[in-house]
């Protein structure tokens, strides 16, 4: 996983798609303090899981071969229980996920994989822009799979921590994937929680929905882009995607609108919304098929959206509305659509990844040890941001936004940098 901040708690059916989403499972965390895990218990635990794995379809020989030499990685337990202290505003989340870079990359992918995407659309009835948007958010078009060996992470989580029953199922399924030859064990790396490949499927999702689209006899979500694109489309189709229907669109609310009926699940006929004065954001009448819910990700003063059942299909990929909105909006941008019309209710909007890298470079120039300039504002970057905010007389919240970037830009290079000895050495960046 690459991020450690969260946009609201989300309890995903897939549990964790950390390639790019910021969804952290927090429910139930910190409910109990456990004794420190004992590594000596690992080998007996793994041996004790064999019967259940075999009952689930892993070959006995395969189990012995694939678990021989496994050692636990206790760091994943910290990630399991990680409680983000920093809550990412929706405008920061979207600014990083739907930026000019990802739009340009996505359009290049649409061109490069045009024939494959057309064949995928013909078979699964999900359009190329939506499939590519999921790919871009999940793994940044295959650049970011996560680097943790899956069998190590999942066996550790099967033997320690608070969700062992869940992770044992994923562990057995991961073993089946390797045992069956779909993906080699060396290629099976991913997020700490077990999501892997271009599409960041969990192993159980892979077994249910992965597709061999290039016809080589293997369902390979790591090495085959056609398999990955088709598997994403298959997921959305099975989640209820309707061809030729939109996910939704931005709308305009009348002055004094009563937002109490908002919510993705509270779907109403368009006539009801029209009757309450809702129009498309350009003022034209509402259109679309079926009932729609009113999504207000930043409250009634921010951008408003009507969302249809295709939005729910995206939501099924990772149960967070912010995540679904990022994919939906990216798909619109890939089709040539523009940014949201209504501004976010803030005077300090979020940073693209290029701007985050620029901010990090300006922090490094001021002597902050933030680790790699990677465009991801983790704990170390935020510690440095707090120091600079205090120096500049800005609110000290550890958030990297346009105001801080502008102030540091105005200073240039190292600016009126701090004394080196006044810098606390922040924790190493993730
Ligand atoms: Ca294949």
Short mmCIF file of C-alpha atoms and ligand atoms in Angstrom, two decimals:
data_model
loop_
_atom_site.label_atom_id
_atom_site.label_comp_id
_atom_site.label_asym_id
_atom_site.label_seq_id
_atom_site.Cartn_x
_atom_site.Cartn_y
_atom_site.Cartn_z
CA UNK A 1 0.00 0.00 0.00
CA UNK A 2 1.18 3.45 -0.74
CA UNK A 3 -1.17 5.70 1.12
CA UNK A 4 -2.01 5.90 4.73
CA UNK A 5 -4.66 8.50 4.93
CA UNK A 6 -8.35 8.05 4.66
CA UNK A 7 -11.46 9.59 3.25
CA UNK A 8 -13.94 8.35 5.73
CA UNK A 9 -14.10 4.85 7.01
CA UNK A 10 -15.11 2.35 4.41
CA UNK A 11 -15.88 -1.29 4.83
CA UNK A 12 -15.38 -2.75 1.42
CA UNK A 13 -16.56 -6.11 0.30
CA UNK A 14 -13.16 -6.35 -1.30
CA UNK A 15 -11.77 -4.89 1.89
CA UNK A 16 -8.73 -3.25 0.47
CA UNK A 17 -7.78 -1.81 -2.84
CA UNK A 18 -4.86 0.22 -1.84
CA UNK A 19 -3.19 0.74 -5.16
CA UNK A 20 -4.53 4.21 -5.28
CA UNK A 21 -7.60 4.44 -3.17
CA UNK A 22 -7.33 5.79 0.31
CA UNK A 23 -9.79 3.52 1.93
CA UNK A 24 -8.71 2.31 5.33
CA UNK A 25 -10.72 -0.12 7.32
CA UNK A 26 -11.22 1.40 10.71
CA UNK A 27 -14.34 -0.22 12.02
CA UNK A 28 -13.54 -2.38 14.97
CA UNK A 29 -9.96 -1.24 15.16
CA UNK A 30 -8.41 -0.52 18.49
CA UNK A 31 -11.27 -2.26 20.21
CA UNK A 32 -8.83 -4.32 22.17
CA UNK A 33 -5.16 -4.31 22.92
CA UNK A 34 -3.62 -7.66 22.14
CA UNK A 35 -0.51 -9.22 23.52
CA UNK A 36 2.49 -8.85 21.25
CA UNK A 37 2.31 -11.55 18.58
CA UNK A 38 4.72 -14.40 19.08
CA UNK A 39 6.57 -15.37 15.88
CA UNK A 40 7.23 -18.82 17.32
CA UNK A 41 3.57 -19.59 16.89
CA UNK A 42 3.67 -19.00 13.14
CA UNK A 43 4.91 -22.35 11.85
CA UNK A 44 2.47 -24.40 13.95
CA UNK A 45 -0.32 -22.06 12.89
CA UNK A 46 0.46 -22.47 9.19
CA UNK A 47 0.74 -26.23 9.59
CA UNK A 48 -2.62 -26.20 11.30
CA UNK A 49 -4.28 -24.47 8.36
CA UNK A 50 -3.39 -27.18 5.85
CA UNK A 51 -6.51 -29.26 6.26
CA UNK A 52 -8.79 -26.29 5.73
CA UNK A 53 -6.77 -25.16 2.70
CA UNK A 54 -6.95 -28.63 1.17
CA UNK A 55 -10.67 -28.77 1.85
CA UNK A 56 -10.95 -25.52 -0.10
CA UNK A 57 -9.15 -26.99 -3.07
CA UNK A 58 -5.44 -26.42 -2.55
CA UNK A 59 -3.47 -29.57 -3.37
CA UNK A 60 -1.69 -31.11 -0.37
CA UNK A 61 1.64 -31.03 -2.21
CA UNK A 62 1.01 -27.46 -3.28
CA UNK A 63 0.32 -26.41 0.28
CA UNK A 64 3.58 -27.95 1.51
CA UNK A 65 5.58 -26.48 -1.33
CA UNK A 66 4.11 -22.97 -1.14
CA UNK A 67 4.22 -22.63 2.63
CA UNK A 68 7.71 -24.09 3.12
CA UNK A 69 9.98 -21.30 4.24
CA UNK A 70 7.19 -18.80 4.82
CA UNK A 71 8.00 -16.38 7.61
CA UNK A 72 5.60 -13.87 9.13
CA UNK A 73 5.79 -10.16 8.37
CA UNK A 74 4.65 -8.51 11.57
CA UNK A 75 4.60 -5.08 9.92
CA UNK A 76 1.33 -5.92 8.20
CA UNK A 77 -0.29 -6.14 11.63
CA UNK A 78 0.57 -2.49 12.23
CA UNK A 79 -1.07 -1.66 8.92
CA UNK A 80 -4.12 -3.71 9.85
CA UNK A 81 -4.59 -1.63 12.97
CA UNK A 82 -3.44 1.69 11.52
CA UNK A 83 -5.73 4.52 12.51
CA UNK A 84 -5.26 7.52 10.27
CA UNK A 85 -4.83 10.67 12.27
CA UNK A 86 -5.31 12.74 9.15
CA UNK A 87 -8.57 12.75 7.26
CA UNK A 88 -8.17 13.68 3.64
CA UNK A 89 -10.71 16.22 2.37
CA UNK A 90 -12.60 15.04 -0.68
CA UNK A 91 -11.07 17.81 -2.81
CA UNK A 92 -7.56 16.63 -1.95
CA UNK A 93 -8.46 13.03 -2.69
CA UNK A 94 -9.88 13.87 -6.11
CA UNK A 95 -7.13 16.36 -6.96
CA UNK A 96 -4.57 13.56 -6.65
CA UNK A 97 -6.57 10.86 -8.40
CA UNK A 98 -8.02 12.86 -11.28
CA UNK A 99 -5.19 15.14 -12.34
CA UNK A 100 -3.84 16.14 -15.75
CA UNK A 101 -1.20 13.42 -15.57
CA UNK A 102 -3.69 10.62 -15.02
CA UNK A 103 -6.03 11.97 -17.71
CA UNK A 104 -3.18 12.10 -20.22
CA UNK A 105 -1.96 8.64 -19.21
CA UNK A 106 -5.48 7.29 -19.49
CA UNK A 107 -5.97 8.73 -22.93
CA UNK A 108 -2.68 7.19 -24.03
CA UNK A 109 -3.88 3.83 -22.67
CA UNK A 110 -7.20 4.18 -24.48
CA UNK A 111 -5.25 4.61 -27.72
CA UNK A 112 -2.69 1.90 -27.03
CA UNK A 113 -5.27 -0.71 -26.03
CA UNK A 114 -8.05 0.40 -28.34
CA UNK A 115 -8.62 -2.94 -30.04
CA UNK A 116 -8.52 -4.88 -26.79
CA UNK A 117 -10.89 -2.43 -25.13
CA UNK A 118 -13.28 -2.66 -28.05
CA UNK A 119 -13.28 -6.45 -27.76
CA UNK A 120 -13.81 -6.17 -24.00
CA UNK A 121 -16.73 -3.80 -24.53
CA UNK A 122 -18.25 -6.15 -27.11
CA UNK A 123 -18.14 -9.07 -24.67
CA UNK A 124 -18.87 -7.44 -21.32
CA UNK A 125 -20.76 -4.32 -22.37
CA UNK A 126 -18.68 -1.92 -20.30
CA UNK A 127 -17.21 1.05 -22.12
CA UNK A 128 -13.45 1.60 -22.54
CA UNK A 129 -13.26 4.86 -20.56
CA UNK A 130 -14.80 3.31 -17.47
CA UNK A 131 -12.53 0.27 -17.61
CA UNK A 132 -9.44 2.43 -18.10
CA UNK A 133 -10.51 4.76 -15.28
CA UNK A 134 -10.66 1.84 -12.86
CA UNK A 135 -7.24 0.69 -14.06
CA UNK A 136 -5.83 4.18 -13.53
CA UNK A 137 -7.16 4.53 -10.02
CA UNK A 138 -6.38 0.97 -8.93
CA UNK A 139 -2.80 0.59 -10.08
CA UNK A 140 -1.96 3.80 -11.96
CA UNK A 141 -2.20 1.82 -15.20
CA UNK A 142 -0.06 -1.02 -13.95
CA UNK A 143 2.71 1.06 -12.40
CA UNK A 144 1.78 0.38 -8.83
CA UNK A 145 0.90 -3.15 -7.84
CA UNK A 146 2.20 -3.10 -4.28
CA UNK A 147 5.39 -4.92 -3.41
CA UNK A 148 4.53 -7.16 -0.48
CA UNK A 149 4.64 -10.91 -1.13
CA UNK A 150 1.02 -11.94 -0.86
CA UNK A 151 1.53 -15.34 0.74
CA UNK A 152 3.67 -13.74 3.44
CA UNK A 153 1.13 -11.02 4.22
CA UNK A 154 -1.90 -13.27 4.08
CA UNK A 155 -0.35 -16.07 6.14
CA UNK A 156 0.65 -13.51 8.77
CA UNK A 157 -2.86 -12.06 8.84
CA UNK A 158 -4.25 -15.61 9.01
CA UNK A 159 -2.36 -16.32 12.20
CA UNK A 160 -2.35 -12.96 14.01
CA UNK A 161 -4.58 -9.96 14.41
CA UNK A 162 -8.26 -9.32 14.50
CA UNK A 163 -9.58 -10.57 11.17
CA UNK A 164 -8.01 -14.01 10.91
CA UNK A 165 -11.10 -15.81 9.62
CA UNK A 166 -11.41 -13.39 6.72
CA UNK A 167 -7.74 -13.48 5.83
CA UNK A 168 -7.55 -17.27 6.01
CA UNK A 169 -10.09 -17.42 3.20
CA UNK A 170 -7.98 -15.04 1.15
CA UNK A 171 -4.82 -16.99 2.00
CA UNK A 172 -6.34 -20.25 0.77
CA UNK A 173 -7.55 -18.55 -2.40
CA UNK A 174 -4.11 -17.03 -3.02
CA UNK A 175 -2.60 -20.50 -2.68
CA UNK A 176 -5.13 -21.82 -5.18
CA UNK A 177 -4.22 -19.10 -7.66
CA UNK A 178 -0.55 -20.05 -7.54
CA UNK A 179 -1.27 -23.78 -7.31
CA UNK A 180 -3.38 -23.64 -10.44
CA UNK A 181 -0.68 -21.82 -12.39
CA UNK A 182 -2.59 -18.61 -13.10
CA UNK A 183 0.03 -16.40 -11.43
CA UNK A 184 3.51 -17.39 -10.31
CA UNK A 185 4.39 -16.96 -6.66
CA UNK A 186 7.14 -14.48 -7.54
CA UNK A 187 4.61 -12.27 -9.27
CA UNK A 188 2.10 -12.46 -6.47
CA UNK A 189 2.88 -9.22 -4.67
CA UNK A 190 0.46 -6.53 -3.67
CA UNK A 191 -0.99 -4.43 -0.91
CA UNK A 192 -0.45 -5.50 2.67
CA UNK A 193 -4.03 -6.81 2.72
CA UNK A 194 -3.68 -8.96 -0.36
CA UNK A 195 -4.98 -6.94 -3.32
CA UNK A 196 -2.78 -7.53 -6.34
CA UNK A 197 -2.26 -6.94 -10.03
CA UNK A 198 -3.46 -4.33 -12.49
CA UNK A 199 -6.97 -4.46 -11.05
CA UNK A 200 -5.97 -4.90 -7.39
CA UNK A 201 -8.33 -7.83 -6.93
CA UNK A 202 -8.34 -9.71 -3.68
CA UNK A 203 -7.67 -13.44 -4.22
CA UNK A 204 -11.32 -14.38 -3.64
CA UNK A 205 -12.39 -11.76 -6.18
CA UNK A 206 -9.86 -13.15 -8.61
CA UNK A 207 -11.27 -16.66 -8.30
CA UNK A 208 -14.80 -15.41 -8.85
CA UNK A 209 -14.27 -12.90 -11.61
CA UNK A 210 -10.87 -12.97 -13.28
CA UNK A 211 -10.95 -13.68 -16.99
CA UNK A 212 -8.44 -15.17 -19.42
CA UNK A 213 -8.99 -12.75 -22.27
CA UNK A 214 -5.77 -13.20 -24.23
CA UNK A 215 -6.44 -16.91 -24.53
CA UNK A 216 -3.17 -18.28 -23.16
CA UNK A 217 -5.00 -20.49 -20.68
CA UNK A 218 -4.06 -18.42 -17.63
CA UNK A 219 -5.97 -15.70 -15.82
CA UNK A 220 -3.06 -13.38 -15.30
CA UNK A 221 -3.90 -10.06 -13.70
CA UNK A 222 -0.23 -9.29 -13.19
CA UNK A 223 1.34 -9.96 -16.56
CA UNK A 224 -1.55 -9.53 -18.99
CA UNK A 225 -3.22 -6.19 -19.63
CA UNK A 226 -5.98 -7.83 -21.73
CA UNK A 227 -6.80 -10.21 -18.87
CA UNK A 228 -6.84 -7.30 -16.43
CA UNK A 229 -9.06 -5.07 -18.56
CA UNK A 230 -11.50 -7.87 -19.23
CA UNK A 231 -11.57 -8.85 -15.57
CA UNK A 232 -12.38 -5.28 -14.56
CA UNK A 233 -15.21 -5.19 -17.08
CA UNK A 234 -16.45 -8.56 -15.86
CA UNK A 235 -16.48 -7.25 -12.31
CA UNK A 236 -18.53 -4.21 -13.28
CA UNK A 237 -20.90 -6.27 -15.39
CA UNK A 238 -21.51 -8.66 -12.53
CA UNK A 239 -21.98 -5.69 -10.21
CA UNK A 240 -24.89 -4.56 -12.35
CA UNK A 241 -23.37 -2.28 -14.97
CA UNK A 242 -25.83 -1.25 -17.67
CA UNK A 243 -24.45 -0.45 -21.07
CA UNK A 244 -25.57 2.90 -22.48
CA UNK A 245 -26.54 4.26 -19.09
CA UNK A 246 -24.51 6.98 -17.41
CA UNK A 247 -23.10 6.71 -13.88
CA UNK A 248 -24.63 10.10 -13.17
CA UNK A 249 -23.74 13.73 -13.67
CA UNK A 250 -23.23 16.98 -11.85
CA UNK A 251 -26.39 18.89 -11.03
CA UNK A 252 -27.38 22.33 -9.81
CA UNK A 253 -29.49 22.73 -6.70
CA UNK A 254 -31.91 25.63 -6.28
CA UNK A 255 -31.27 28.23 -3.58
CA UNK A 256 -32.46 27.06 -0.20
CA UNK A 257 -32.55 23.41 -1.26
CA UNK A 258 -33.39 21.03 1.58
CA UNK A 259 -30.60 18.46 1.43
CA UNK A 260 -32.14 16.09 3.95
CA UNK A 261 -33.09 13.59 1.22
CA UNK A 262 -29.56 13.31 -0.12
CA UNK A 263 -27.71 10.03 -0.25
CA UNK A 264 -26.65 7.49 -2.84
CA UNK A 265 -29.11 4.93 -1.57
CA UNK A 266 -32.13 7.22 -1.44
CA UNK A 267 -32.93 6.88 -5.11
CA UNK A 268 -35.92 8.77 -6.46
CA UNK A 269 -37.51 9.18 -9.88
CA UNK A 270 -36.03 12.05 -11.85
CA UNK A 271 -39.43 13.73 -11.76
CA UNK A 272 -39.10 14.04 -8.00
CA UNK A 273 -35.73 15.75 -8.30
CA UNK A 274 -36.96 17.96 -11.12
CA UNK A 275 -39.95 18.88 -9.02
CA UNK A 276 -37.62 20.03 -6.29
CA UNK A 277 -35.84 22.33 -8.70
CA UNK A 278 -32.79 20.21 -9.50
CA UNK A 279 -31.38 20.62 -13.01
CA UNK A 280 -28.26 19.51 -14.78
CA UNK A 281 -25.41 21.78 -13.82
CA UNK A 282 -25.77 23.77 -17.05
CA UNK A 283 -29.43 24.42 -16.24
CA UNK A 284 -30.90 21.90 -18.70
CA UNK A 285 -33.50 19.36 -17.57
CA UNK A 286 -32.55 16.10 -15.91
CA UNK A 287 -32.30 13.01 -18.11
CA UNK A 288 -31.31 9.40 -17.72
CA UNK A 289 -32.69 5.95 -17.09
CA UNK A 290 -34.04 4.83 -13.74
CA UNK A 291 -34.02 6.40 -10.33
CA UNK A 292 -31.14 8.46 -9.02
CA UNK A 293 -29.70 9.42 -5.65
CA UNK A 294 -28.34 12.84 -4.79
CA UNK A 295 -24.69 12.71 -3.84
CA UNK A 296 -23.30 15.69 -1.91
CA UNK A 297 -19.71 14.69 -1.16
CA UNK A 298 -18.89 18.01 0.50
CA UNK A 299 -22.34 19.02 1.64
CA UNK A 300 -24.94 21.19 -0.08
CA UNK A 301 -22.51 24.04 -0.77
CA UNK A 302 -20.18 21.89 -2.88
CA UNK A 303 -20.58 20.01 -6.16
CA UNK A 304 -23.78 17.96 -6.30
CA UNK A 305 -24.42 14.85 -8.37
CA UNK A 306 -27.30 12.62 -9.30
CA UNK A 307 -26.06 9.04 -9.39
CA UNK A 308 -27.72 6.04 -11.06
CA UNK A 309 -27.15 2.33 -10.67
CA UNK A 310 -23.92 2.35 -12.66
CA UNK A 311 -22.45 4.44 -9.87
CA UNK A 312 -23.37 1.63 -7.50
CA UNK A 313 -21.57 -0.84 -9.73
CA UNK A 314 -18.39 1.20 -9.39
CA UNK A 315 -19.02 1.49 -5.66
CA UNK A 316 -19.08 -2.29 -5.57
CA UNK A 317 -15.44 -2.30 -6.61
CA UNK A 318 -14.46 -0.57 -3.40
CA UNK A 319 -17.13 0.59 -1.02
CA UNK A 320 -16.33 4.28 -0.73
CA UNK A 321 -18.34 7.00 -2.45
CA UNK A 322 -15.24 9.16 -2.85
CA UNK A 323 -13.55 6.29 -4.64
CA UNK A 324 -16.51 5.71 -6.94
CA UNK A 325 -16.70 9.42 -7.71
CA UNK A 326 -13.01 9.49 -8.61
CA UNK A 327 -13.45 6.69 -11.13
CA UNK A 328 -16.68 8.12 -12.49
CA UNK A 329 -15.17 11.57 -12.93
CA UNK A 330 -11.96 10.21 -14.44
CA UNK A 331 -14.04 8.28 -16.97
CA UNK A 332 -15.84 11.51 -17.93
CA UNK A 333 -12.53 13.33 -18.29
CA UNK A 334 -11.21 10.54 -20.50
CA UNK A 335 -14.25 11.07 -22.73
CA UNK A 336 -13.35 14.73 -23.03
CA UNK A 337 -15.52 16.10 -20.24
CA UNK A 338 -14.43 19.03 -18.11
CA UNK A 339 -13.83 19.51 -14.41
CA UNK A 340 -16.69 19.97 -11.98
CA UNK A 341 -18.50 23.27 -12.49
CA UNK A 342 -19.36 23.99 -8.87
CA UNK A 343 -16.24 24.72 -6.83
CA UNK A 344 -15.45 22.80 -3.68
CA UNK A 345 -16.44 24.73 -0.55
CA UNK A 346 -12.91 25.73 0.34
CA UNK A 347 -10.54 28.60 -0.39
CA UNK A 348 -7.57 26.24 -0.36
CA UNK A 349 -8.05 23.53 -2.98
CA UNK A 350 -6.04 20.35 -3.34
CA UNK A 351 -2.85 19.52 -5.20
CA UNK A 352 -2.27 17.36 -8.23
CA UNK A 353 0.46 14.78 -7.97
CA UNK A 354 2.82 17.07 -9.89
CA UNK A 355 2.09 19.85 -7.38
CA UNK A 356 2.62 17.44 -4.49
CA UNK A 357 6.01 16.56 -5.89
CA UNK A 358 6.79 20.26 -6.24
CA UNK A 359 5.71 20.85 -2.64
CA UNK A 360 7.90 17.98 -1.48
CA UNK A 361 10.85 19.37 -3.42
CA UNK A 362 10.35 22.72 -1.71
CA UNK A 363 10.23 20.95 1.65
CA UNK A 364 13.43 19.06 0.91
CA UNK A 365 15.08 22.34 -0.10
CA UNK A 366 14.28 23.59 3.40
CA UNK A 367 16.06 20.68 5.01
CA UNK A 368 13.12 18.45 5.81
CA UNK A 369 13.87 14.73 5.72
CA UNK A 370 10.68 13.57 4.06
CA UNK A 371 12.05 10.54 2.24
CA UNK A 372 11.43 10.11 -1.45
CA UNK A 373 9.80 12.88 -3.48
CA UNK A 374 6.99 10.68 -4.74
CA UNK A 375 3.93 12.91 -4.77
CA UNK A 376 2.44 11.10 -1.80
CA UNK A 377 2.05 13.18 1.30
CA UNK A 378 2.58 10.69 4.11
CA UNK A 379 3.38 11.16 7.78
CA UNK A 380 6.87 12.57 7.18
CA UNK A 381 5.69 15.08 4.61
CA UNK A 382 2.89 16.20 6.87
CA UNK A 383 5.25 16.67 9.79
CA UNK A 384 7.35 18.94 7.59
CA UNK A 385 4.25 20.74 6.36
CA UNK A 386 3.25 21.51 9.95
CA UNK A 387 6.63 23.07 10.61
CA UNK A 388 6.39 25.24 7.50
CA UNK A 389 2.79 26.21 8.24
CA UNK A 390 3.80 27.38 11.68
CA UNK A 391 6.72 29.36 10.29
CA UNK A 392 4.50 30.99 7.67
CA UNK A 393 1.72 31.81 10.11
CA UNK A 394 -0.75 29.48 8.36
CA UNK A 395 -3.15 27.19 10.18
CA UNK A 396 -1.11 24.21 11.34
CA UNK A 397 -3.01 21.15 10.11
CA UNK A 398 -0.38 19.17 8.23
CA UNK A 399 -2.32 19.43 5.01
CA UNK A 400 -0.62 20.24 1.73
CA UNK A 401 -2.89 22.59 -0.25
CA UNK A 402 -2.58 25.40 -2.75
CA UNK A 403 -2.00 28.08 -0.11
CA UNK A 404 1.07 26.43 1.34
CA UNK A 405 2.44 25.59 -2.10
CA UNK A 406 1.94 29.19 -3.25
CA UNK A 407 3.66 30.60 -0.17
CA UNK A 408 6.67 28.33 -0.60
CA UNK A 409 6.82 29.06 -4.32
CA UNK A 410 6.92 32.78 -3.61
CA UNK A 411 9.95 32.25 -1.40
CA UNK A 412 11.58 30.12 -4.06
CA UNK A 413 14.38 27.60 -3.52
CA UNK A 414 15.19 27.29 0.14
CA UNK A 415 13.42 30.49 1.08
CA UNK A 416 13.95 31.82 4.58
CA UNK A 417 14.70 28.35 5.70
CA UNK A 418 14.64 27.12 9.22
CA UNK A 419 17.70 26.57 11.27
CA UNK A 420 18.68 22.97 10.77
CA UNK A 421 18.81 22.35 14.47
CA UNK A 422 15.22 23.43 14.86
CA UNK A 423 14.03 20.57 12.73
CA UNK A 424 12.78 17.54 14.46
CA UNK A 425 13.70 14.54 12.41
CA UNK A 426 10.34 13.23 11.26
CA UNK A 427 9.68 9.58 10.93
CA UNK A 428 10.87 8.09 7.69
CA UNK A 429 8.41 8.53 4.88
CA UNK A 430 6.43 5.55 3.74
CA1 LIG B 1 -4.42 -14.98 -20.07
#
